[in-house]
């Protein structure tokens, strides 16, 4: 997706929680499973970093936290009062499911009338593509995405 389509998708979500969720996933290039596991304690607003724990291949990594996303997270936190996980599920103290996140994405796609076939993972691909367009080197993108091999990241060079 291009940047305009991403913005339209984020704005299409009616609930603050859903807007923040989608923009958070995009802004950090997260996998859906990673986003569901993020705890409030994983957000380091002083260092402006997000700690991704036990990702694919059981590796931890840090990704930058956007100042704009931090503002949104603070607003969301005041309004929704998450307990343990950043994005709570239906049960108190539970994490939002990947399936629930996928539903949020489908609903936002419908509301903004986006014709492209997009999924939550498309946000991750868009993030990497936009970083390349802004001139970031492929090795840094590899580290941010948590790829084990550079060949996986090379897909974004299309």
Short mmCIF file of C-alpha atoms in Angstrom, two decimals:
data_model
loop_
_atom_site.label_atom_id
_atom_site.label_comp_id
_atom_site.label_asym_id
_atom_site.label_seq_id
_atom_site.Cartn_x
_atom_site.Cartn_y
_atom_site.Cartn_z
CA UNK A 1 0.00 0.00 0.00
CA UNK A 2 1.15 3.53 -0.55
CA UNK A 3 1.30 6.05 2.31
CA UNK A 4 -2.03 7.64 1.35
CA UNK A 5 -3.79 4.26 1.45
CA UNK A 6 -2.24 3.49 4.84
CA UNK A 7 -3.50 6.79 6.28
CA UNK A 8 -6.98 6.19 4.86
CA UNK A 9 -7.00 2.74 6.46
CA UNK A 10 -5.98 4.09 9.87
CA UNK A 11 -8.59 6.86 9.76
CA UNK A 12 -11.35 4.45 8.68
CA UNK A 13 -11.36 2.61 11.99
CA UNK A 14 -14.10 3.96 14.22
CA UNK A 15 -12.65 3.05 17.60
CA UNK A 16 -9.53 4.71 18.98
CA UNK A 17 -8.18 1.29 20.00
CA UNK A 18 -8.48 0.04 16.42
CA UNK A 19 -6.86 3.13 14.88
CA UNK A 20 -3.96 2.89 17.30
CA UNK A 21 -3.62 -0.86 16.77
CA UNK A 22 -3.31 -0.61 12.98
CA UNK A 23 -1.01 2.40 13.04
CA UNK A 24 1.12 0.79 15.78
CA UNK A 25 1.59 -2.40 13.73
CA UNK A 26 2.57 -0.35 10.67
CA UNK A 27 4.85 2.07 12.53
CA UNK A 28 6.96 -0.73 13.99
CA UNK A 29 6.68 -3.26 11.15
CA UNK A 30 5.21 -5.87 13.48
CA UNK A 31 3.86 -9.30 12.77
CA UNK A 32 0.32 -9.80 14.08
CA UNK A 33 1.50 -12.30 16.70
CA UNK A 34 4.11 -9.82 17.93
CA UNK A 35 1.53 -7.06 18.27
CA UNK A 36 -0.80 -9.31 20.26
CA UNK A 37 1.98 -10.13 22.75
CA UNK A 38 3.16 -6.55 23.41
CA UNK A 39 2.83 -5.64 27.05
CA UNK A 40 2.63 -2.13 28.43
CA UNK A 41 6.03 -2.71 30.04
CA UNK A 42 7.54 -3.34 26.57
CA UNK A 43 7.05 0.32 25.63
CA UNK A 44 10.06 2.40 26.66
CA UNK A 45 8.99 6.00 26.15
CA UNK A 46 12.27 7.41 27.52
CA UNK A 47 14.42 5.55 25.01
CA UNK A 48 11.64 5.64 22.38
CA UNK A 49 11.91 1.89 21.82
CA UNK A 50 9.55 -1.08 21.71
CA UNK A 51 10.82 -4.40 23.03
CA UNK A 52 9.59 -7.30 20.90
CA UNK A 53 9.90 -10.45 23.02
CA UNK A 54 10.18 -14.02 21.78
CA UNK A 55 9.36 -13.25 18.18
CA UNK A 56 9.79 -15.66 15.31
CA UNK A 57 12.81 -17.92 15.91
CA UNK A 58 12.42 -17.09 19.65
CA UNK A 59 14.48 -13.92 19.25
CA UNK A 60 14.03 -10.61 21.05
CA UNK A 61 14.57 -7.32 19.28
CA UNK A 62 14.04 -3.61 19.74
CA UNK A 63 12.35 -1.33 17.23
CA UNK A 64 12.01 2.45 17.34
CA UNK A 65 8.86 4.01 18.77
CA UNK A 66 7.46 6.84 16.69
CA UNK A 67 6.78 10.06 18.66
CA UNK A 68 3.42 10.36 16.89
CA UNK A 69 2.50 6.79 17.87
CA UNK A 70 3.58 7.49 21.46
CA UNK A 71 1.10 10.39 21.56
CA UNK A 72 -1.62 8.08 20.25
CA UNK A 73 -0.69 5.36 22.75
CA UNK A 74 -0.96 7.81 25.64
CA UNK A 75 -4.38 8.97 24.47
CA UNK A 76 -5.48 5.35 24.00
CA UNK A 77 -4.11 4.37 27.41
CA UNK A 78 -6.05 7.14 29.17
CA UNK A 79 -9.25 6.20 27.36
CA UNK A 80 -9.10 2.39 27.40
CA UNK A 81 -6.97 1.65 30.46
CA UNK A 82 -5.17 -1.48 29.24
CA UNK A 83 -4.07 -3.68 32.15
CA UNK A 84 -1.17 -5.95 31.21
CA UNK A 85 -1.15 -6.28 27.44
CA UNK A 86 -1.12 -3.14 25.33
CA UNK A 87 -4.13 -4.38 23.37
CA UNK A 88 -6.46 -6.23 25.73
CA UNK A 89 -8.74 -9.04 24.68
CA UNK A 90 -12.30 -9.68 25.84
CA UNK A 91 -11.26 -11.15 29.19
CA UNK A 92 -9.60 -8.81 31.72
CA UNK A 93 -5.81 -9.21 31.53
CA UNK A 94 -5.89 -11.21 28.30
CA UNK A 95 -4.25 -10.24 25.04
CA UNK A 96 -6.18 -9.32 21.92
CA UNK A 97 -6.21 -12.30 19.59
CA UNK A 98 -4.63 -12.28 16.14
CA UNK A 99 -8.05 -13.20 14.76
CA UNK A 100 -9.53 -10.11 16.45
CA UNK A 101 -6.80 -7.96 14.92
CA UNK A 102 -7.51 -9.45 11.50
CA UNK A 103 -11.19 -8.55 11.95
CA UNK A 104 -10.20 -4.93 12.75
CA UNK A 105 -8.15 -4.84 9.53
CA UNK A 106 -10.99 -6.25 7.40
CA UNK A 107 -13.49 -3.75 8.83
CA UNK A 108 -11.15 -0.81 8.23
CA UNK A 109 -10.54 -2.00 4.68
CA UNK A 110 -14.29 -2.13 4.02
CA UNK A 111 -14.88 1.33 5.50
CA UNK A 112 -12.19 3.03 3.41
CA UNK A 113 -13.29 1.07 0.31
CA UNK A 114 -9.78 -0.13 -0.42
CA UNK A 115 -9.86 -2.41 -3.47
CA UNK A 116 -6.44 -3.98 -2.98
CA UNK A 117 -6.09 -7.33 -1.29
CA UNK A 118 -4.56 -6.34 2.05
CA UNK A 119 -4.02 -8.11 5.36
CA UNK A 120 -2.33 -7.20 8.62
CA UNK A 121 0.91 -8.52 7.15
CA UNK A 122 0.54 -6.01 4.31
CA UNK A 123 1.17 -3.28 6.89
CA UNK A 124 4.54 -4.88 7.66
CA UNK A 125 5.40 -5.07 3.96
CA UNK A 126 4.31 -1.46 3.45
CA UNK A 127 6.48 -0.35 6.39
CA UNK A 128 9.56 -2.04 4.90
CA UNK A 129 8.84 -0.71 1.41
CA UNK A 130 8.37 2.85 2.70
CA UNK A 131 11.66 2.65 4.63
CA UNK A 132 13.41 1.61 1.41
CA UNK A 133 11.75 4.48 -0.46
CA UNK A 134 13.06 6.89 2.19
CA UNK A 135 16.58 5.58 1.60
CA UNK A 136 17.18 3.28 4.55
CA UNK A 137 19.71 0.54 3.88
CA UNK A 138 18.56 -3.04 3.54
CA UNK A 139 20.68 -4.36 6.44
CA UNK A 140 19.03 -1.96 8.90
CA UNK A 141 15.59 -2.94 7.59
CA UNK A 142 16.56 -6.61 8.05
CA UNK A 143 17.35 -5.94 11.72
CA UNK A 144 14.17 -3.91 12.29
CA UNK A 145 12.00 -6.65 10.82
CA UNK A 146 13.80 -9.38 12.74
CA UNK A 147 14.69 -11.38 9.66
CA UNK A 148 17.29 -14.07 10.13
CA UNK A 149 18.57 -13.93 6.54
CA UNK A 150 19.10 -10.95 4.26
CA UNK A 151 17.49 -12.89 1.39
CA UNK A 152 14.14 -12.64 3.21
CA UNK A 153 14.48 -8.87 3.34
CA UNK A 154 15.59 -8.66 -0.30
CA UNK A 155 11.98 -9.41 -1.30
CA UNK A 156 11.23 -5.74 -0.54
CA UNK A 157 13.61 -4.59 -3.28
CA UNK A 158 11.08 -5.66 -5.96
#
